Every structure is written in structure tokens, then in C-alpha cells.
Coordinates of C-alpha atoms in Angstrom, one line a residue:
X1 CA -1.1 -12.7 -12.1
X2 CA -0.2 -9.5 -13.8
X3 CA 3.5 -8.8 -13.6
X4 CA 5.2 -5.6 -12.8
X5 CA 7.6 -4.0 -15.1
X6 CA 11.2 -5.1 -15.0
X7 CA 13.3 -3.4 -12.3
X8 CA 15.7 -0.6 -13.0
X9 CA 18.8 -2.5 -11.9
X10 CA 17.9 -6.1 -10.8
X11 CA 17.2 -7.3 -14.4
X12 CA 19.9 -5.2 -15.9
X13 CA 22.6 -7.5 -14.4
X14 CA 23.5 -10.9 -15.8
X15 CA 20.7 -13.4 -14.9
X16 CA 21.4 -16.0 -12.3
X17 CA 22.6 -19.4 -13.7
X18 CA 20.1 -22.1 -13.8
X19 CA 20.6 -25.6 -15.1
X20 CA 18.8 -24.6 -18.3
X21 CA 21.0 -21.6 -18.8
X22 CA 24.2 -23.6 -18.2
X23 CA 23.2 -25.9 -21.0
X24 CA 23.1 -22.9 -23.4
X25 CA 26.7 -21.9 -22.7
X26 CA 29.0 -22.3 -25.8
X27 CA 31.4 -24.7 -24.2
X28 CA 28.6 -26.9 -22.9
X29 CA 26.8 -26.9 -26.3
X30 CA 30.0 -28.1 -27.9
X31 CA 29.6 -31.3 -25.9
X32 CA 26.1 -31.9 -27.5
X33 CA 24.2 -32.1 -24.2
X34 CA 21.1 -34.2 -23.9
X35 CA 18.7 -34.1 -20.9
X36 CA 17.7 -37.6 -20.2
X37 CA 16.0 -37.1 -16.8
X38 CA 14.4 -34.4 -14.8
X39 CA 13.6 -32.2 -17.8
X40 CA 10.9 -30.4 -15.8
X41 CA 13.5 -29.3 -13.1
X42 CA 15.9 -27.4 -15.4
X43 CA 15.1 -24.0 -13.8
X44 CA 16.9 -25.0 -10.6
X45 CA 19.6 -22.4 -9.7
X46 CA 23.2 -23.5 -10.0
X47 CA 25.3 -22.3 -7.0
X48 CA 28.6 -23.9 -8.0
X49 CA 30.1 -26.5 -10.3
X50 CA 31.9 -29.5 -8.9
X51 CA 34.0 -32.1 -10.8
X52 CA 34.0 -35.4 -8.9
X53 CA 34.5 -39.0 -9.6
X54 CA 34.1 -40.3 -6.1
X55 CA 31.2 -42.6 -5.6
X56 CA 30.3 -40.9 -2.3
X57 CA 30.5 -37.4 -3.6
X58 CA 27.1 -36.5 -2.0
X59 CA 28.8 -36.1 1.4
X60 CA 31.0 -33.3 0.0
X61 CA 28.1 -31.2 -1.3
X62 CA 26.2 -28.4 0.4
X63 CA 23.4 -28.0 -2.1
X64 CA 22.9 -26.2 -5.4
X65 CA 26.0 -27.8 -7.1
X66 CA 26.1 -29.1 -10.7
X67 CA 28.2 -32.2 -10.5
X68 CA 30.4 -33.2 -13.5
X69 CA 31.5 -36.8 -13.8
X70 CA 32.6 -39.5 -16.3
X71 CA 31.3 -42.2 -14.0
X72 CA 34.5 -44.2 -14.3
X73 CA 34.1 -45.6 -10.8
X74 CA 30.4 -46.6 -11.4
X75 CA 30.7 -48.7 -14.5
X76 CA 29.2 -52.1 -14.2
X77 CA 27.6 -51.4 -10.8
X78 CA 23.9 -50.6 -11.4
X79 CA 23.2 -50.6 -7.7
X80 CA 26.0 -48.2 -7.1
X81 CA 24.8 -46.0 -10.0
X82 CA 21.3 -45.7 -8.5
X83 CA 22.8 -45.0 -5.0
X84 CA 25.1 -42.3 -6.5
X85 CA 22.0 -40.5 -7.9
X86 CA 20.1 -40.8 -4.6
X87 CA 23.1 -39.4 -2.7
X88 CA 23.1 -36.4 -5.0
X89 CA 19.4 -35.9 -4.5
X90 CA 19.8 -36.1 -0.7
X91 CA 22.6 -33.4 -0.9
X92 CA 20.2 -31.2 -3.0
X93 CA 22.5 -31.1 -6.0
X94 CA 21.2 -28.9 -8.8
X95 CA 22.0 -31.5 -11.6
X96 CA 24.4 -34.2 -12.7
X97 CA 26.3 -34.0 -16.0
X98 CA 27.7 -37.3 -17.3
X99 CA 30.4 -37.3 -20.0
X100 CA 29.9 -40.3 -22.2
X101 CA 33.0 -42.2 -23.1
X102 CA 34.9 -45.4 -22.2
X103 CA 32.9 -45.9 -18.9
X104 CA 29.5 -45.2 -20.4
X105 CA 29.3 -45.1 -24.2
X106 CA 25.5 -44.6 -23.8
X107 CA 23.3 -43.1 -21.0
X108 CA 23.2 -45.7 -18.2
X109 CA 19.6 -46.8 -17.7
X110 CA 20.0 -47.4 -13.9
X111 CA 21.1 -43.8 -13.4
X112 CA 18.5 -42.4 -15.7
X113 CA 15.7 -44.2 -13.9
X114 CA 16.9 -43.2 -10.5
X115 CA 17.3 -39.6 -11.6
X116 CA 13.8 -39.5 -13.0
X117 CA 12.4 -40.9 -9.8
X118 CA 14.3 -38.4 -7.6
X119 CA 13.4 -35.5 -9.9
X120 CA 17.2 -34.7 -10.4
X121 CA 18.1 -33.3 -13.8
X122 CA 20.5 -35.6 -15.5
X123 CA 22.4 -34.5 -18.6
X124 CA 24.8 -36.5 -20.8
X125 CA 27.4 -35.1 -23.1
X126 CA 27.7 -37.0 -26.4
X127 CA 31.0 -35.3 -27.4
X128 CA 34.2 -34.9 -25.2
X129 CA 34.1 -31.7 -23.3
X130 CA 37.1 -30.4 -21.2
X131 CA 35.6 -30.3 -17.7
X132 CA 38.2 -27.7 -16.6
X133 CA 37.2 -25.2 -19.3
X134 CA 33.5 -25.8 -18.7
X135 CA 34.0 -25.3 -14.9
X136 CA 36.0 -22.2 -15.5
X137 CA 33.3 -20.6 -17.6
X138 CA 30.5 -21.4 -15.2
X139 CA 32.4 -20.4 -12.1
X140 CA 33.4 -17.0 -13.7
X141 CA 29.8 -16.3 -14.6
X142 CA 28.7 -17.2 -11.0
X143 CA 31.4 -14.9 -9.5
X144 CA 30.3 -12.1 -11.8
X145 CA 26.7 -12.6 -10.9
X146 CA 27.5 -12.7 -7.2
X147 CA 29.5 -9.5 -7.5
X148 CA 26.6 -7.8 -9.5
X149 CA 24.2 -8.9 -6.8
X150 CA 26.3 -7.5 -4.0
X151 CA 26.8 -4.3 -6.0
X152 CA 23.1 -4.0 -6.5
X153 CA 22.6 -4.6 -2.7
X154 CA 25.0 -1.8 -1.9
X155 CA 23.4 0.5 -4.4
X156 CA 19.9 -0.1 -2.9
X157 CA 21.3 0.5 0.6
X158 CA 22.9 3.7 -0.4
X159 CA 19.8 5.1 -2.2
X160 CA 17.4 4.1 0.6
X161 CA 19.7 5.6 3.2
X162 CA 19.9 8.9 1.2
X163 CA 16.0 9.0 1.1
X164 CA 15.8 8.4 4.8
X165 CA 18.3 11.2 5.5
X166 CA 16.3 13.5 3.3
X167 CA 13.2 12.8 5.4
X168 CA 11.4 10.8 2.7
X169 CA 8.1 9.2 3.8
X170 CA 7.5 5.4 3.9
X171 CA 5.8 5.4 0.5
X172 CA 8.8 6.9 -1.2
X173 CA 11.1 4.1 0.2
X174 CA 8.7 1.4 -0.9
X175 CA 8.4 2.9 -4.4
X176 CA 12.2 2.7 -4.7
X177 CA 12.3 -0.9 -3.6
X178 CA 9.6 -1.7 -6.1
X179 CA 11.6 -0.1 -8.9
X180 CA 14.7 -2.2 -8.0
X181 CA 12.8 -5.4 -7.6
X182 CA 10.5 -5.1 -10.5
X183 CA 7.6 -6.6 -8.6
X184 CA 4.9 -5.5 -6.1
X185 CA 6.1 -4.8 -2.5
X186 CA 3.9 -5.2 0.5
X187 CA 4.6 -4.2 4.1
X188 CA 2.4 -5.6 6.9
X189 CA 2.1 -5.7 10.6
X190 CA 2.3 -9.0 12.5
X191 CA -1.4 -9.6 12.0
X192 CA -0.8 -9.5 8.2
X193 CA -2.7 -6.2 7.9
X194 CA -1.3 -4.3 5.0
X195 CA 0.5 -1.0 6.0
X196 CA 1.9 -0.1 2.6
X197 CA 2.3 -1.2 -1.0
X198 CA 4.3 -0.2 -4.0
X199 CA 4.6 -1.3 -7.6
X200 CA 2.6 -1.3 -10.7
X201 CA -1.0 -0.6 -9.6
X202 CA -2.6 -3.5 -11.5
X203 CA 0.0 -6.0 -10.2
X204 CA -0.5 -4.7 -6.6
X205 CA -4.3 -5.0 -6.9
X206 CA -3.8 -8.6 -8.1
X207 CA -1.8 -9.4 -5.0
X208 CA -4.3 -7.7 -2.6
X209 CA -7.3 -9.3 -4.3
X210 CA -6.1 -12.7 -3.0
X211 CA -4.3 -11.3 0.0
X212 CA -5.7 -13.7 2.7
X213 CA -4.5 -16.8 0.8
X214 CA -1.2 -15.2 -0.1
X215 CA -0.5 -14.1 3.5
X216 CA -1.2 -17.6 4.8
X217 CA 1.2 -19.1 2.3
X218 CA 3.9 -16.4 2.5
X219 CA 4.2 -16.7 6.3
X220 CA 3.3 -20.4 6.6
X221 CA 6.8 -21.4 5.3
X222 CA 9.8 -21.7 7.6
X223 CA 12.3 -18.8 7.3
X224 CA 15.1 -19.2 4.8
X225 CA 18.7 -18.4 5.2
X226 CA 18.4 -14.7 5.0
X227 CA 20.2 -12.7 7.6
X228 CA 17.1 -10.8 8.6
X229 CA 15.0 -13.9 9.1
X230 CA 13.6 -13.7 5.6
X231 CA 12.9 -16.5 3.2
X232 CA 11.1 -17.6 0.1
X233 CA 7.4 -18.6 0.2
X234 CA 7.0 -20.2 -3.2
X235 CA 8.5 -19.1 -6.5
X236 CA 9.5 -15.4 -6.3
X237 CA 7.7 -14.7 -3.0
X238 CA 10.5 -13.4 -0.8
X239 CA 9.9 -12.2 2.7
X240 CA 11.9 -10.4 5.4
X241 CA 11.1 -9.6 9.0
X242 CA 11.1 -6.1 10.3
X243 CA 12.7 -6.0 13.7
X244 CA 14.6 -3.5 15.8
X245 CA 15.7 -3.2 19.4
X246 CA 14.8 -6.8 20.1
X247 CA 11.2 -6.3 18.8
X248 CA 9.7 -7.9 15.7
X249 CA 6.9 -5.6 14.5
X250 CA 6.3 -6.1 10.8
X251 CA 7.1 -7.9 7.6
X252 CA 8.1 -7.1 4.0
X253 CA 7.2 -9.2 1.0
X254 CA 8.5 -9.1 -2.5
X255 CA 5.6 -10.6 -4.5
X256 CA 6.6 -12.6 -7.5
X257 CA 10.2 -11.5 -7.8
X258 CA 11.5 -12.8 -11.2
X259 CA 15.2 -12.6 -10.7
X260 CA 17.7 -14.8 -8.9
X261 CA 16.3 -15.8 -5.5
X262 CA 19.6 -15.0 -3.7
X263 CA 19.5 -11.5 -5.2
X264 CA 15.9 -11.2 -4.2
X265 CA 16.8 -12.1 -0.6
X266 CA 19.5 -9.4 -0.7
X267 CA 17.0 -6.8 -1.9
X268 CA 14.5 -7.8 0.7
X269 CA 17.1 -7.6 3.4
X270 CA 18.3 -4.1 2.3
X271 CA 14.7 -3.0 2.2
X272 CA 13.9 -4.3 5.6
X273 CA 17.0 -2.7 7.1
X274 CA 16.0 0.7 5.5
X275 CA 12.4 0.4 6.9
X276 CA 13.7 -0.4 10.4
X277 CA 16.1 2.6 10.2
X278 CA 13.3 4.8 8.9
X279 CA 11.1 3.9 11.9
X280 CA 13.9 4.3 14.5
X281 CA 15.2 7.6 13.2
X282 CA 11.8 9.1 12.5
X283 CA 10.2 7.8 15.7
X284 CA 7.4 6.5 13.5
X285 CA 5.3 3.6 14.8
X286 CA 3.6 1.0 12.7
X287 CA 0.3 2.8 13.6
X288 CA 1.4 5.9 11.7
X289 CA 2.2 3.6 8.7
X290 CA -1.3 2.2 9.0
X291 CA -2.7 5.7 9.1
X292 CA -0.8 6.6 5.9
X293 CA -2.2 3.5 4.2
X294 CA -5.8 4.5 5.3
X295 CA -5.3 8.0 4.1
X296 CA -4.3 6.9 0.7
X297 CA -7.3 4.6 0.5
X298 CA -9.9 7.1 1.8
X299 CA -8.4 9.9 -0.4
X300 CA -8.8 7.7 -3.5
X301 CA -12.3 6.9 -2.5
X302 CA -13.1 10.6 -2.0
X303 CA -11.6 11.7 -5.2
X304 CA -13.3 9.1 -7.4
X305 CA -10.2 8.8 -9.5
X306 CA -10.1 5.1 -8.9
X307 CA -13.3 3.0 -9.2
X308 CA -14.5 1.8 -5.8
X309 CA -14.5 -1.8 -6.9
X310 CA -10.8 -1.6 -7.7
X311 CA -10.1 -0.3 -4.1
X312 CA -12.0 -3.1 -2.5
X313 CA -8.9 -5.4 -2.3
X314 CA -6.9 -2.6 -0.6
X315 CA -9.7 -2.1 2.0
X316 CA -9.8 -5.8 2.7
X317 CA -6.0 -6.1 3.0
X318 CA -6.0 -3.1 5.3
X319 CA -8.1 -5.0 7.8
X320 CA -11.5 -3.5 7.0
X321 CA -14.4 -6.1 7.0
X322 CA -16.1 -5.7 3.7
X323 CA -18.4 -8.7 3.2
X324 CA -22.1 -8.2 3.9
X325 CA -21.4 -5.0 5.9
X326 CA -23.0 -1.6 6.5
X327 CA -20.7 1.3 5.8
X328 CA -21.0 4.6 7.6
X329 CA -19.0 7.4 6.0
X330 CA -18.0 10.2 8.4
X331 CA -15.9 13.4 8.3
X332 CA -14.8 14.8 11.7
X333 CA -13.5 18.3 12.2
X334 CA -11.4 19.5 15.1
X335 CA -10.2 16.0 16.2
X336 CA -7.0 14.3 15.0
X337 CA -6.9 10.7 13.7
X338 CA -5.2 9.4 16.9
X339 CA -8.1 10.7 19.1
X340 CA -10.7 9.2 16.7
X341 CA -8.9 5.9 16.5
X342 CA -8.7 5.7 20.3
X343 CA -12.5 6.1 20.5
X344 CA -13.1 3.5 17.8
X345 CA -10.9 1.0 19.7
X346 CA -12.6 1.8 23.0
X347 CA -16.0 1.1 21.4
X348 CA -14.8 -1.9 19.4
X349 CA -15.9 -0.4 16.1
X350 CA -14.0 -1.5 13.0
X351 CA -13.1 1.3 10.7
X352 CA -10.5 3.3 8.9
X353 CA -9.4 6.7 9.9
X354 CA -7.3 9.2 7.9
X355 CA -6.4 12.9 8.2
X356 CA -7.4 15.0 5.2
X357 CA -5.5 17.9 3.7
X358 CA -7.6 20.6 5.3
X359 CA -7.3 19.4 8.9
X360 CA -10.5 17.3 8.9
X361 CA -10.4 13.5 9.3
X362 CA -12.3 10.9 7.2
X363 CA -13.7 7.9 9.0
X364 CA -15.3 4.8 7.4
X365 CA -17.1 2.5 9.8
X366 CA -17.8 -1.1 8.8
X367 CA -20.7 -2.5 10.8
X368 CA -22.5 -5.9 10.8
X369 CA -25.8 -5.8 8.9
X370 CA -27.8 -6.5 12.1
X371 CA -26.3 -3.6 14.0
X372 CA -28.1 -0.2 14.4
X373 CA -25.9 2.1 12.3
X374 CA -27.5 5.3 13.5
X375 CA -27.4 4.4 17.2
X376 CA -23.7 3.3 17.0
X377 CA -22.8 6.5 15.0
X378 CA -24.5 8.6 17.7
X379 CA -22.7 6.7 20.4
X380 CA -19.4 7.2 18.7
X381 CA -20.0 11.0 18.2
X382 CA -21.1 11.3 21.9
X383 CA -17.9 9.7 23.1
X384 CA -15.8 11.8 20.8
X385 CA -17.5 15.0 21.8
X386 CA -16.7 14.3 25.5
X387 CA -13.4 16.0 24.9
X388 CA -12.7 19.3 23.1
X389 CA -15.6 20.4 20.8
X390 CA -15.8 18.6 17.5
X391 CA -18.1 18.4 14.5
X392 CA -19.1 14.9 13.4
X393 CA -20.7 14.9 9.9
X394 CA -22.3 11.7 8.6
X395 CA -23.8 10.5 5.4
X396 CA -26.5 8.0 5.2
X397 CA -25.3 4.4 5.8
X398 CA -24.4 2.4 2.6
X399 CA -24.8 -1.3 2.2
X400 CA -23.0 -1.4 -1.2
X401 CA -19.2 -0.7 -1.4
X402 CA -19.7 1.1 -4.7
X403 CA -21.8 3.8 -2.9
X404 CA -19.1 4.6 -0.3
X405 CA -17.3 7.3 -2.4
X406 CA -20.6 9.3 -2.7
X407 CA -21.2 8.8 1.0
X408 CA -17.7 10.2 1.9
X409 CA -18.2 13.2 -0.4
X410 CA -21.6 13.9 1.2
X411 CA -20.1 13.7 4.7
X412 CA -17.4 16.1 3.7
X413 CA -19.9 18.5 2.2
X414 CA -21.9 18.4 5.4
X415 CA -18.8 18.9 7.5
X416 CA -17.8 21.9 5.5
X417 CA -21.2 23.5 5.9
X418 CA -21.4 22.7 9.6
X419 CA -18.0 24.2 10.2
X420 CA -19.1 27.7 9.3
X421 CA -18.6 30.1 12.3
X422 CA -22.1 31.4 11.7
X423 CA -23.7 27.9 11.8
X424 CA -26.4 27.5 14.4
X425 CA -26.3 24.9 17.2
X426 CA -26.1 21.5 15.6
X427 CA -26.8 17.9 16.8
X428 CA -24.1 15.5 17.8
X429 CA -24.2 13.9 14.4
X430 CA -24.7 16.4 11.6
X431 CA -26.4 15.2 8.5
X432 CA -27.4 16.7 5.2
X433 CA -30.9 17.7 6.5
X434 CA -29.3 19.7 9.2
X435 CA -27.3 22.1 7.0
X436 CA -30.3 23.3 5.0
X437 CA -29.6 26.4 2.8
X438 CA -26.0 26.7 4.0
X439 CA -25.3 23.3 2.7
X440 CA -26.8 24.0 -0.7
X441 CA -24.8 27.3 -1.1
X442 CA -21.5 25.6 -0.2
X443 CA -22.3 22.9 -2.7
X444 CA -22.6 25.6 -5.4
X445 CA -19.9 27.9 -4.2
X446 CA -17.6 27.3 -7.1
X447 CA -20.2 28.1 -9.7
X448 CA -19.2 31.4 -11.5
X449 CA -22.8 32.6 -11.5
X450 CA -23.1 32.2 -7.7
X451 CA -19.8 34.0 -7.3
X452 CA -21.0 36.9 -9.5
X453 CA -24.3 37.0 -7.5
X454 CA -22.5 37.3 -4.2
X455 CA -20.2 40.1 -5.4
X456 CA -23.1 42.0 -6.9
X457 CA -25.3 41.8 -3.8
X458 CA -22.5 42.6 -1.4
X459 CA -20.6 45.1 -3.5
X460 CA -21.2 48.0 -1.1
X461 CA -19.5 46.2 1.8
X462 CA -16.8 43.9 0.3
X463 CA -14.3 46.7 -0.3
X464 CA -15.0 48.5 3.0
X465 CA -12.1 49.1 5.3
X466 CA -14.4 48.5 8.3
X467 CA -15.1 44.8 8.5
X468 CA -17.4 45.3 11.5
X469 CA -20.4 46.2 9.2
X470 CA -20.1 42.9 7.4
X471 CA -19.8 41.0 10.7
X472 CA -22.9 42.8 12.1
X473 CA -24.8 41.9 8.9
X474 CA -23.7 38.3 9.2
X475 CA -24.8 38.0 12.9
X476 CA -28.1 39.8 12.2
X477 CA -29.1 37.4 9.4
X478 CA -27.8 34.3 11.2
X479 CA -30.0 35.1 14.3
X480 CA -33.1 35.5 12.1
X481 CA -32.9 39.3 12.2
X482 CA -33.1 39.4 16.0
X483 CA -31.8 42.9 16.9
X484 CA -31.6 42.3 20.6
X485 CA -29.6 39.1 20.2
X486 CA -27.3 40.8 17.6
X487 CA -26.7 43.8 19.9
X488 CA -25.9 41.4 22.8
X489 CA -23.4 39.3 20.7
X490 CA -21.6 42.4 19.5
X491 CA -21.6 44.1 22.9
X492 CA -23.3 47.3 21.6
X493 CA -26.5 49.2 22.6
X494 CA -29.6 48.8 20.4
X495 CA -29.3 52.4 19.2
X496 CA -25.7 51.8 18.1
X497 CA -26.9 48.6 16.3
X498 CA -29.6 50.5 14.5
X499 CA -27.1 53.0 13.2
X500 CA -24.9 50.2 11.9
X501 CA -27.8 48.4 10.2
X502 CA -28.8 51.7 8.6
X503 CA -25.3 52.1 7.3
X504 CA -25.4 48.5 5.9
X505 CA -28.7 49.1 4.1
X506 CA -27.5 52.4 2.7
X507 CA -24.3 50.8 1.3
X508 CA -26.1 47.8 -0.2
X509 CA -29.2 49.7 -1.3
X510 CA -31.6 47.2 0.3
X511 CA -34.3 47.2 2.9
X512 CA -33.5 44.4 5.4
X513 CA -37.1 44.5 6.8
X514 CA -38.2 43.2 3.4
X515 CA -38.1 39.4 3.6
X516 CA -37.1 38.8 -0.1
X517 CA -34.4 41.4 0.0
X518 CA -33.0 40.1 3.3
X519 CA -33.1 36.6 2.0
X520 CA -31.2 37.6 -1.1
X521 CA -28.5 39.3 0.9
X522 CA -28.3 36.3 3.3
X523 CA -27.8 33.9 0.4
X524 CA -25.1 36.2 -1.1
X525 CA -23.3 36.3 2.3
X526 CA -23.5 32.5 2.7
X527 CA -22.0 32.2 -0.8
X528 CA -19.3 34.8 0.0
X529 CA -18.3 33.0 3.2
X530 CA -18.3 29.6 1.5
X531 CA -15.9 31.0 -1.2
X532 CA -13.6 32.4 1.4
X533 CA -13.0 29.1 3.1

């Protein structure tokens, strides 16, 4: 898996002590250490160092200790030597270090064989090494590391609390956690649906690409000793539960944390506390987090800044079915994401919903290949239009994920054209064929040549202090040059309308009874309106 960059603080502190690292310390190297068993387990963390000669030392251990001994009470007793190793293994000791001397001038074979069978690292020191000095050095390093971890934990807590107080969104908090942890961070609901991610994009994509397996493994392990119910699911996969007011509603996962596991648990705990506080103070529900996640995904699809194939893992992790599906891209105007989501749930239609910057909402439906996409889209639009008026714009259904971005852009273009106040009565589901010339003009509205054309054709009215003439012209052309209808809509008599149309023609220098001239003015007006909003 691709790894994220090192964290800002977590990897700047002294690394946690492992058996391998202890063996590199100067006072240990002076004793000429030799690993005689368990060489593949040297990355075990060392929680403490214990000097003990008692044969039953295992009952005094709580796990993670490196035991130093001369074995003086074990000499000549091979059965006792093997049982000594087994007791250390049962106590989950990190390693045993045997100082060679009078009791054992050479590594005892019985102990070595037992250690190899148990997978317990066994190290012998060929030269005398003062156990007191060795213990002092290791213990001081452990204390310094623990202090550094606690200091880091408090720093993270302070920084995240400051962000929450400043009203920072969820993504900003997750980004800060990712910086400190140096690995991808994932937040999910209880169904393992991804609500938010942070970290180096390629590393996050690697995680999401295999998310179903990772989720099963990460939450298939029993919780560890973390105060928030967190634990470690494999090497560097550290999880924490999100709970508040007696309710468990989400999970946080550090994916592939490369530092000390205890420090990782502290980071996960602090992050979980911050997310719970963020939710409680902001009144935000996990649904709003899901909407933020969907907005990021759909915005990336719309912009085309990220290739669609790279966004597929994010869509799958967000709970959108993507295998052998028909995708229907929609853009809805005048209806919020919550209202749209309620209709989708009512109809049992899987999809993503996200609000866009201009007040519209993007919707991506994912239907089974044997379902009638047009019929279901029409049914969705009908139910949605049962409330306040809305515009539902749809692109043609896509069966390939790579075509979804083009479909979303087409749906947005249709929605923009259909939202014009001068647009005629439209069907429940508006498609590209329904917006005709208006759609083409909106598509070309940013072309400088179109802008110049609009200004040139409408020059006599654009600077006018009386906007009513432009409004009359707009209605007259939109109604197909129907004078009776135009007079009725503007609440004026026909003679009054004739005078206004004559004024329009005089200022523009055109004859609106001439089809070509009227068409030219109509196109210019459509372009002007499109440029205005």
C-alpha cells in the first residue's frame, strides 16, 4: 500500500522502543548481544524492563516486559528452563535477555528450543553487562517516550478543540488528524459507510480501493484497551468508537499508522473525542457528514479534475453500488438535499445527493441493469414535484462509470437552461432535447464572440433606465410574438403594448415582424440572460 507522508509531530518524537531498538542501545551493544531465538519477532514493543532471577517470574508480569536474567536458579534443570520460557510466553513478555556467565557459559539449548517454539525473542549477552545501568537507560527512554506521547496527545486535543471553537468543518478536523498521524484517516457510520477521509490522496485511494475487506478486518477484531473502545486491527490499523450521550454512531480508523501503537491509540482517542464534540456542539448528525462526503465526490466528478476511475473506490466506500449498474445523473433545482434524500429513501432508490454551490443539488442514481431507468427517474421526479415546484434535469443513463462525469455536466447544463424565468412549460424530467435553442445558447454563453453579439444586437436597450421595454421584448419573443398573450402577461392594453414594441424596434433598429431579425434579437436576448445568471 502507498504510505502517507510522515506526521508533523508523531514521528518527530523519539520512536517507541522495540526489542530490535533496545539491542542497538550503547550499553546493550557493549554486552555483545546475540539473538538465538525469535529473530522474526524483534519488532515487539517493549513496555518495561524487569530484572528477575525467580523461576516463576511469569506470574509477576503484565505483558510487554523485557526480562533480564542470569538464569542462576535454572542451571542444570532443562525441564525448568523450558517451563521458564513457556511462562514468559504465557505472560506475553516482549523478550528474555540471558547474561552468559557462571550459570550458563553458552546459550542453553533447552531454553533456545523452547523460545523458538513459542516465538519468544531470546537474546544472550556474551560480555558482562551491568543490568542496573542497562535497565536505567531503557527505563529513562521509555519514560521520555511516554511523556512525548502524552504531550502529543494534549497538543492534538488543544489544536482540534481550537478548530471546533472556530467553527471548522469536519474535513478540517480530519485533515489535522491525518497530519499528526501521518497516515490515512477514515470515518464511517456503523454500517461501515465512509463519511469522511483525510490524508495523502493516493494513500486514501489505496485504502478505499479495498475498503470492504479492510472494514471487515478492522472491525472484526475485539476492541483493545483504549479508553474510547478503540483497538488495533492488525499492524498500524487503529480504531476508535464515536459515541456520545450513550449512543454509538460511528467509527474512526487510522489506516497503517507507523508509529508506536500506544501513541496511535492516544491519537485515535483524541480524534474521536474531537469528532464527538464537533457533532454535539454543532448539532450535526452523521447524515450531514454523509452529505459532505457525497458533495466532495460529486463535485470532483463534475469538475473532471480527478479521473472518474480514481473516484470509483470513494463511491463504493460511500455505499453506492457500482458493479454492473446503470447510472442516472440528475441535477435538481429548488429542492434541498434533505428533501431529495427523503424521496430516494421512500422509493428505495440507491444514490448520492449533494448540494452544489449555486443552490442546485446533484443526484446520482445507481440502478440495476434490468430496471427501467427512464420510468424510475420519472417516478422519482413526480414524487419530488408533489411538494413545492422543482426542476428535475436528467442526462441520458450511463452504464459505464467513466461516462458519469459527462452525464452530470449535461444534467447541470439542462438544469441551468430550464431554470430560466422565460423558459416555457417543461416536462417532469427535463432532458437536453427539451431546452432546444436556449440550451445551446447557455452552453456558449462564455464565448466572447457570443457576448459581443448580444451586446451589439441589444445595445439600444441595455443602457436604458426603463427595464420594462426589455421585459416586454423578452415576453413577446418567448410567447412566439403573440401580442395578445404578451399584453395579458404585462397587464396592459394592446394599444399600449403596440407603443412599447414600436419603441423597442426604434431603439434596436429592427423590424420584429421580420422572422430573421426577430430570431437574431431573440438569440441575443437568450445569450444576455444566460450571461446574467
